[in-house]
mmCIF file of C-alpha atoms and ligand atoms in Angstrom:
data_model
loop_
_atom_site.group_PDB
_atom_site.id
_atom_site.type_symbol
_atom_site.label_atom_id
_atom_site.label_comp_id
_atom_site.label_asym_id
_atom_site.label_seq_id
_atom_site.Cartn_x
_atom_site.Cartn_y
_atom_site.Cartn_z
ATOM 1 C CA MET O 1 13.929 -6.673 -27.150
ATOM 2 C CA GLU O 2 10.988 -5.741 -24.903
ATOM 3 C CA LEU O 3 11.750 -8.620 -22.616
ATOM 4 C CA LEU O 4 15.407 -7.602 -22.401
ATOM 5 C CA PHE O 5 14.297 -4.054 -21.579
ATOM 6 C CA SER O 6 11.929 -5.315 -18.839
ATOM 7 C CA LEU O 7 14.594 -7.561 -17.363
ATOM 8 C CA GLY O 8 17.128 -4.679 -17.324
ATOM 9 C CA LEU O 9 14.817 -2.133 -15.592
ATOM 10 C CA SER O 10 13.572 -4.751 -13.115
ATOM 11 C CA THR O 11 17.140 -5.728 -12.226
ATOM 12 C CA LEU O 12 17.816 -2.109 -11.498
ATOM 13 C CA LEU O 13 14.829 -1.859 -9.192
ATOM 14 C CA ALA O 14 15.763 -5.147 -7.434
ATOM 15 C CA LEU O 15 19.341 -3.855 -6.883
ATOM 16 C CA VAL O 16 17.956 -0.702 -5.200
ATOM 17 C CA ALA O 17 15.744 -2.915 -2.972
ATOM 18 C CA VAL O 18 18.783 -5.062 -2.029
ATOM 19 C CA TYR O 19 20.989 -2.022 -1.427
ATOM 20 C CA LYS O 20 18.323 -0.327 0.753
ATOM 21 C CA LYS O 21 17.587 -3.645 2.520
ATOM 22 C CA ALA O 22 13.924 -2.882 1.913
ATOM 23 C CA LEU O 23 12.789 -6.414 1.186
ATOM 24 C CA THR O 24 13.539 -9.986 2.271
ATOM 25 C CA HIS O 25 15.171 -12.257 -0.318
ATOM 26 C CA PHE O 26 11.933 -13.977 -1.393
ATOM 27 C CA ALA O 27 10.178 -10.622 -1.442
ATOM 28 C CA THR O 28 12.885 -9.190 -3.721
ATOM 29 C CA LEU O 29 12.461 -12.165 -6.071
ATOM 30 C CA LEU O 30 8.672 -11.748 -6.156
ATOM 31 C CA ALA O 31 8.958 -7.990 -6.667
ATOM 32 C CA PHE O 32 11.468 -8.566 -9.471
ATOM 33 C CA LEU O 33 9.123 -11.005 -11.258
ATOM 34 C CA SER O 34 6.180 -8.634 -10.836
ATOM 35 C CA SER O 35 8.275 -5.776 -12.207
ATOM 36 C CA VAL O 36 9.202 -7.873 -15.290
ATOM 37 C CA VAL O 37 5.512 -8.644 -15.948
ATOM 38 C CA ILE O 38 4.504 -5.021 -15.310
ATOM 39 C CA THR O 39 7.214 -3.499 -17.573
ATOM 40 C CA TYR O 40 6.750 -6.123 -20.322
ATOM 41 C CA CYS O 41 2.949 -5.681 -20.450
ATOM 42 C CA GLY O 42 2.716 -1.980 -19.603
ATOM 43 C CA GLY O 43 5.917 -0.540 -21.025
ATOM 44 C CA ILE O 44 8.093 2.187 -19.581
ATOM 45 C CA PHE O 45 5.167 4.232 -18.175
ATOM 46 C CA ALA O 46 3.904 1.325 -16.099
ATOM 47 C CA PHE O 47 7.483 0.862 -14.865
ATOM 48 C CA PHE O 48 7.671 4.587 -13.918
ATOM 49 C CA ILE O 49 4.554 4.107 -11.762
ATOM 50 C CA LEU O 50 5.982 1.021 -10.120
ATOM 51 C CA ALA O 51 9.300 2.786 -9.447
ATOM 52 C CA MET O 52 7.555 5.879 -8.013
ATOM 53 C CA THR O 53 5.462 3.713 -5.700
ATOM 54 C CA PHE O 54 8.618 1.974 -4.479
ATOM 55 C CA ILE O 55 10.614 5.197 -4.096
ATOM 56 C CA GLY O 56 7.627 6.942 -2.379
ATOM 57 C CA THR O 57 7.402 4.118 0.116
ATOM 58 C CA LEU O 58 11.158 4.232 0.810
ATOM 59 C CA VAL O 59 11.078 7.987 1.308
ATOM 60 C CA ALA O 60 8.051 7.787 3.634
ATOM 61 C CA ASP O 61 9.874 5.074 5.609
ATOM 62 C CA LYS O 62 12.936 7.281 5.850
ATOM 63 C CA ILE O 63 11.065 10.395 6.970
ATOM 64 C CA SER O 64 9.523 8.711 9.911
ATOM 65 C CA ILE O 65 11.963 5.957 10.778
ATOM 66 C CA LYS O 66 13.245 7.131 14.145
ATOM 67 C CA LYS O 67 10.152 8.590 15.696
ATOM 68 C CA LYS O 68 7.866 5.804 14.710
ATOM 69 C CA ALA O 69 10.098 2.886 15.696
ATOM 70 C CA GLU O 70 8.631 2.670 19.160
ATOM 71 C CA ILE O 71 5.062 3.055 17.869
ATOM 72 C CA PHE O 72 5.442 0.305 15.309
ATOM 73 C CA ASP O 73 7.322 -1.942 17.711
ATOM 74 C CA SER O 74 4.419 -1.556 20.089
ATOM 75 C CA ILE O 75 1.507 -1.901 17.749
ATOM 76 C CA ASN O 76 2.211 -3.386 14.309
ATOM 77 C CA GLU O 77 2.738 -7.020 13.660
ATOM 78 C CA LYS O 78 5.210 -6.518 10.839
ATOM 79 C CA HIS O 79 7.681 -3.760 10.522
ATOM 80 C CA GLY O 80 11.063 -3.327 8.845
ATOM 81 C CA ARG O 81 11.831 -5.345 5.733
ATOM 82 C CA ARG O 82 8.789 -6.186 3.686
ATOM 83 C CA ASP O 83 8.221 -9.877 3.259
ATOM 84 C CA VAL O 84 6.838 -11.958 0.401
ATOM 85 C CA VAL O 85 3.249 -11.910 1.647
ATOM 86 C CA GLN O 86 3.314 -8.131 1.910
ATOM 87 C CA ILE O 87 4.620 -7.790 -1.653
ATOM 88 C CA PHE O 88 1.990 -10.210 -2.938
ATOM 89 C CA CYS O 89 -0.785 -8.325 -1.145
ATOM 90 C CA ASN O 90 0.511 -4.914 -2.336
ATOM 91 C CA VAL O 91 1.502 -5.625 -5.970
ATOM 92 C CA GLY O 92 -0.537 -8.752 -6.910
ATOM 93 C CA VAL O 93 -3.759 -6.973 -7.934
ATOM 94 C CA ALA O 94 -1.871 -4.229 -9.857
ATOM 95 C CA THR O 95 0.077 -6.900 -11.731
ATOM 96 C CA ILE O 96 -3.185 -8.573 -12.795
ATOM 97 C CA ALA O 97 -4.523 -5.193 -14.023
ATOM 98 C CA ILE O 98 -1.456 -4.533 -16.178
ATOM 99 C CA LEU O 99 -1.538 -8.146 -17.420
ATOM 100 C CA LEU O 100 -5.117 -7.507 -18.597
ATOM 101 C CA TYR O 101 -3.875 -4.329 -20.332
ATOM 102 C CA GLY O 102 -1.143 -6.378 -22.082
ATOM 103 C CA ILE O 103 -3.629 -8.990 -23.205
ATOM 104 C CA PHE O 104 -6.578 -6.829 -24.311
ATOM 105 C CA LYS O 105 -4.671 -3.627 -25.204
ATOM 106 C CA ASP O 106 -7.486 -1.740 -23.514
ATOM 107 C CA GLU O 107 -6.122 1.442 -21.914
ATOM 108 C CA LYS O 108 -8.844 1.232 -19.232
ATOM 109 C CA PHE O 109 -6.732 -1.433 -17.543
ATOM 110 C CA PHE O 110 -3.672 0.762 -17.544
ATOM 111 C CA TRP O 111 -5.622 3.314 -15.518
ATOM 112 C CA VAL O 112 -6.956 0.611 -13.241
ATOM 113 C CA TYR O 113 -3.309 -0.395 -12.660
ATOM 114 C CA ALA O 114 -2.410 3.230 -11.926
ATOM 115 C CA SER O 115 -5.328 3.600 -9.496
ATOM 116 C CA VAL O 116 -4.443 0.414 -7.577
ATOM 117 C CA MET O 117 -0.784 1.571 -7.333
ATOM 118 C CA ALA O 118 -2.010 4.990 -6.184
ATOM 119 C CA SER O 119 -4.057 3.364 -3.411
ATOM 120 C CA SER O 120 -1.026 1.305 -2.342
ATOM 121 C CA LEU O 121 1.262 4.345 -2.072
ATOM 122 C CA ALA O 122 -1.516 6.419 -0.519
ATOM 123 C CA ASP O 123 -1.980 3.802 2.152
ATOM 124 C CA SER O 124 1.767 3.372 2.785
ATOM 125 C CA MET O 125 2.264 7.128 3.082
ATOM 126 C CA ALA O 126 -0.802 7.472 5.343
ATOM 127 C CA SER O 127 0.469 4.839 7.732
ATOM 128 C CA GLU O 128 4.165 5.811 7.660
ATOM 129 C CA ILE O 129 3.667 9.550 7.929
ATOM 130 C CA GLY O 130 0.274 9.631 9.743
ATOM 131 C CA VAL O 131 1.893 8.331 12.936
ATOM 132 C CA LEU O 132 4.093 11.449 13.067
ATOM 133 C CA THR O 133 1.100 13.610 13.746
ATOM 134 C CA ASN O 134 1.158 16.019 16.641
ATOM 135 C CA GLY O 135 -2.622 16.289 16.337
ATOM 136 C CA LYS O 136 -5.208 13.764 17.337
ATOM 137 C CA THR O 137 -5.782 10.342 15.840
ATOM 138 C CA PHE O 138 -9.409 9.169 15.733
ATOM 139 C CA ASP O 139 -10.659 5.607 15.639
ATOM 140 C CA LEU O 140 -13.160 5.375 12.757
ATOM 141 C CA ARG O 141 -15.237 2.801 14.621
ATOM 142 C CA THR O 142 -15.561 4.344 18.025
ATOM 143 C CA CYS O 143 -14.998 7.963 16.900
ATOM 144 C CA LYS O 144 -12.862 8.309 19.986
ATOM 145 C CA ILE O 145 -9.214 9.341 20.199
ATOM 146 C CA ALA O 146 -7.065 6.371 19.299
ATOM 147 C CA GLU O 147 -3.423 5.449 19.683
ATOM 148 C CA LYS O 148 -1.144 6.690 16.927
ATOM 149 C CA GLY O 149 -0.278 4.014 14.410
ATOM 150 C CA ILE O 150 -3.208 1.678 15.069
ATOM 151 C CA SER O 151 -4.996 0.437 11.912
ATOM 152 C CA GLY O 152 -8.304 2.242 11.475
ATOM 153 C CA GLY O 153 -7.052 5.393 13.124
ATOM 154 C CA ILE O 154 -7.200 8.505 11.006
ATOM 155 C CA SER O 155 -5.533 11.876 11.440
ATOM 156 C CA ILE O 156 -5.402 15.064 9.351
ATOM 157 C CA LEU O 157 -1.728 14.437 8.637
ATOM 158 C CA GLY O 158 -2.450 10.789 7.577
ATOM 159 C CA LEU O 159 -5.250 11.852 5.248
ATOM 160 C CA SER O 160 -3.053 14.568 3.720
ATOM 161 C CA ALA O 161 -0.185 12.098 3.285
ATOM 162 C CA SER O 162 -2.489 9.608 1.523
ATOM 163 C CA PHE O 163 -3.602 12.382 -0.784
ATOM 164 C CA VAL O 164 0.012 13.203 -1.642
ATOM 165 C CA GLY O 165 0.707 9.497 -2.326
ATOM 166 C CA ALA O 166 -2.241 9.288 -4.778
ATOM 167 C CA PHE O 167 -1.253 12.623 -6.304
ATOM 168 C CA ILE O 168 2.338 11.428 -6.983
ATOM 169 C CA ILE O 169 1.108 8.383 -8.841
ATOM 170 C CA ALA O 170 -1.520 10.295 -10.806
ATOM 171 C CA LEU O 171 1.150 12.810 -11.866
ATOM 172 C CA THR O 172 3.492 9.967 -12.928
ATOM 173 C CA ALA O 173 0.618 8.356 -14.921
ATOM 174 C CA MET O 174 0.287 11.612 -16.875
ATOM 175 C CA SER O 175 3.450 10.583 -18.765
ATOM 176 C CA PHE O 176 1.207 7.923 -20.403
ATOM 177 C CA ASP O 177 -1.631 10.272 -21.293
ATOM 178 C CA LEU O 178 -2.027 13.967 -20.534
ATOM 179 C CA SER O 179 -5.653 13.704 -19.578
ATOM 180 C CA LEU O 180 -6.879 15.800 -16.699
ATOM 181 C CA SER O 181 -9.992 13.665 -16.071
ATOM 182 C CA LEU O 182 -7.915 10.487 -15.810
ATOM 183 C CA PHE O 183 -5.523 12.342 -13.541
ATOM 184 C CA PHE O 184 -8.387 13.103 -11.102
ATOM 185 C CA ILE O 185 -9.815 9.586 -11.387
ATOM 186 C CA VAL O 186 -6.464 8.094 -10.234
ATOM 187 C CA ILE O 187 -6.250 10.529 -7.288
ATOM 188 C CA LEU O 188 -9.854 9.855 -6.304
ATOM 189 C CA CYS O 189 -9.534 6.048 -6.579
ATOM 190 C CA GLY O 190 -6.186 6.050 -4.739
ATOM 191 C CA TRP O 191 -7.550 8.104 -1.933
ATOM 192 C CA ILE O 192 -10.764 6.067 -1.686
ATOM 193 C CA GLY O 193 -8.666 2.892 -1.613
ATOM 194 C CA ALA O 194 -6.581 4.196 1.278
ATOM 195 C CA PHE O 195 -9.773 5.227 3.130
ATOM 196 C CA ILE O 196 -11.273 1.754 2.576
ATOM 197 C CA ASP O 197 -8.101 0.415 4.146
ATOM 198 C CA SER O 198 -8.716 2.538 7.210
ATOM 199 C CA LEU O 199 -12.376 1.467 7.372
ATOM 200 C CA LEU O 200 -11.447 -2.195 7.193
ATOM 201 C CA GLY O 201 -8.703 -1.563 9.698
ATOM 202 C CA ALA O 202 -11.188 0.003 12.096
ATOM 203 C CA PHE O 203 -14.100 -2.413 11.733
ATOM 204 C CA LEU O 204 -12.793 -5.774 10.660
ATOM 205 C CA GLN O 205 -9.056 -6.133 11.196
ATOM 206 C CA VAL O 206 -8.042 -8.388 14.042
ATOM 207 C CA LYS O 207 -6.812 -6.546 17.176
ATOM 208 C CA TYR O 208 -5.436 -7.799 20.441
ATOM 209 C CA ARG O 209 -5.018 -6.336 23.892
ATOM 210 C CA CYS O 210 -1.896 -6.660 26.001
ATOM 211 C CA PRO O 211 -2.702 -8.092 29.419
ATOM 212 C CA ILE O 212 0.194 -6.254 31.004
ATOM 213 C CA CYS O 213 -0.025 -2.632 29.729
ATOM 214 C CA GLN O 214 -3.653 -2.870 28.460
ATOM 215 C CA LYS O 215 -2.704 -1.307 25.109
ATOM 216 C CA LEU O 216 -4.514 -2.249 21.890
ATOM 217 C CA THR O 217 -2.087 -3.897 19.427
ATOM 218 C CA GLU O 218 -1.881 -5.955 16.227
ATOM 219 C CA LYS O 219 0.846 -8.179 17.723
ATOM 220 C CA HIS O 220 0.506 -11.620 19.193
ATOM 221 C CA VAL O 221 3.137 -10.854 21.824
ATOM 222 C CA HIS O 222 3.395 -7.578 23.787
ATOM 223 C CA CYS O 223 5.397 -6.777 26.901
ATOM 224 C CA LYS O 224 6.765 -10.328 26.523
ATOM 225 C CA HIS O 225 3.312 -11.770 27.133
ATOM 226 C CA GLU O 226 0.816 -13.301 24.778
ATOM 227 C CA THR O 227 -1.924 -10.829 23.879
ATOM 228 C CA VAL O 228 -5.671 -11.486 24.169
ATOM 229 C CA TYR O 229 -8.045 -11.325 21.184
ATOM 230 C CA GLN O 230 -10.058 -8.127 21.340
ATOM 231 C CA SER O 231 -11.986 -7.549 18.122
ATOM 232 C CA GLY O 232 -12.105 -8.176 14.384
ATOM 233 C CA ILE O 233 -11.899 -11.159 12.071
ATOM 234 C CA ARG O 234 -9.133 -13.434 13.316
ATOM 235 C CA TRP O 235 -7.416 -14.045 9.964
ATOM 236 C CA LEU O 236 -7.800 -10.450 8.729
ATOM 237 C CA ASN O 237 -4.406 -8.943 9.440
ATOM 238 C CA ASN O 238 -2.794 -5.909 7.860
ATOM 239 C CA ASP O 239 -1.670 -7.806 4.716
ATOM 240 C CA ALA O 240 -5.225 -9.107 4.090
ATOM 241 C CA VAL O 241 -6.577 -5.602 4.561
ATOM 242 C CA ASN O 242 -4.119 -4.273 1.976
ATOM 243 C CA LEU O 243 -5.211 -6.975 -0.455
ATOM 244 C CA CYS O 244 -8.892 -6.079 0.135
ATOM 245 C CA ASN O 245 -8.130 -2.405 -0.393
ATOM 246 C CA ASN O 246 -6.419 -3.229 -3.743
ATOM 247 C CA VAL O 247 -9.266 -5.496 -4.902
ATOM 248 C CA ALA O 248 -11.851 -2.806 -4.001
ATOM 249 C CA THR O 249 -9.822 -0.090 -5.813
ATOM 250 C CA PHE O 250 -9.565 -2.403 -8.853
ATOM 251 C CA PHE O 251 -13.320 -2.685 -9.166
ATOM 252 C CA ILE O 252 -14.185 0.943 -8.181
ATOM 253 C CA SER O 253 -11.773 2.334 -10.773
ATOM 254 C CA LEU O 254 -12.920 -0.224 -13.401
ATOM 255 C CA ALA O 255 -16.533 0.864 -12.765
ATOM 256 C CA ILE O 256 -15.724 4.582 -12.983
ATOM 257 C CA LEU O 257 -13.632 4.113 -16.129
ATOM 258 C CA THR O 258 -16.314 1.940 -17.758
ATOM 259 C CA PHE O 259 -19.341 4.077 -16.985
ATOM 260 C CA LEU O 260 -17.935 7.575 -17.054
HETATM 261 ZN ZN1 LIG Q 301 2.026 -4.368 26.621
#
């Protein structure tokens, strides 16, 4: 019965993804399988959190889609439909957390799951909505004004958006347990996770420079020319940074929940 229930809800989510053309085919399949595991192990409340993360990301995409197109086309390596690597890097760690909850029946892991999902949505909202800022974007590494949309750049709007993302997931998680302290732990961990994402983006993520227009970018090709390596670890792209952010949030929230 529980399996049937999980399959049903996950099919619904996958259909929305297909209808919204949000994911590639393989990404849809992987998201569907993750959703089945999450719902089967974590029940309806874990599914709510997954669904809110997905809807929140879609809404953030929608809000900024026109204005940001040129920014993302210019700077970010991947944009548009999310592919299988992106889904793995964004949902993999959360799936492990809820799997642990299913195995050990320890509620701590449910809250780790919620925290990791909060950091994923916080990061998505920060990058999708942060680029719309009319204010300044600062590079965390150089502390100088940076180009909008570049990883490691922070703005007031981006920080606020990431807070809203974490808040939405914390609020959704309240359906599982009306605990105010857990509510704040999820917001805190989600927000810290998104900030770690920015730190890694600023200090370690690979960046290239376009030899034609001299802009800093995450793309291999810019202005129809191959870009030149500028800084960062060569294999550490945006997907790897997201994975690191989720792993960090997993352990930070686990530590807080264990020792608090
Ligand atoms: Zn260029």
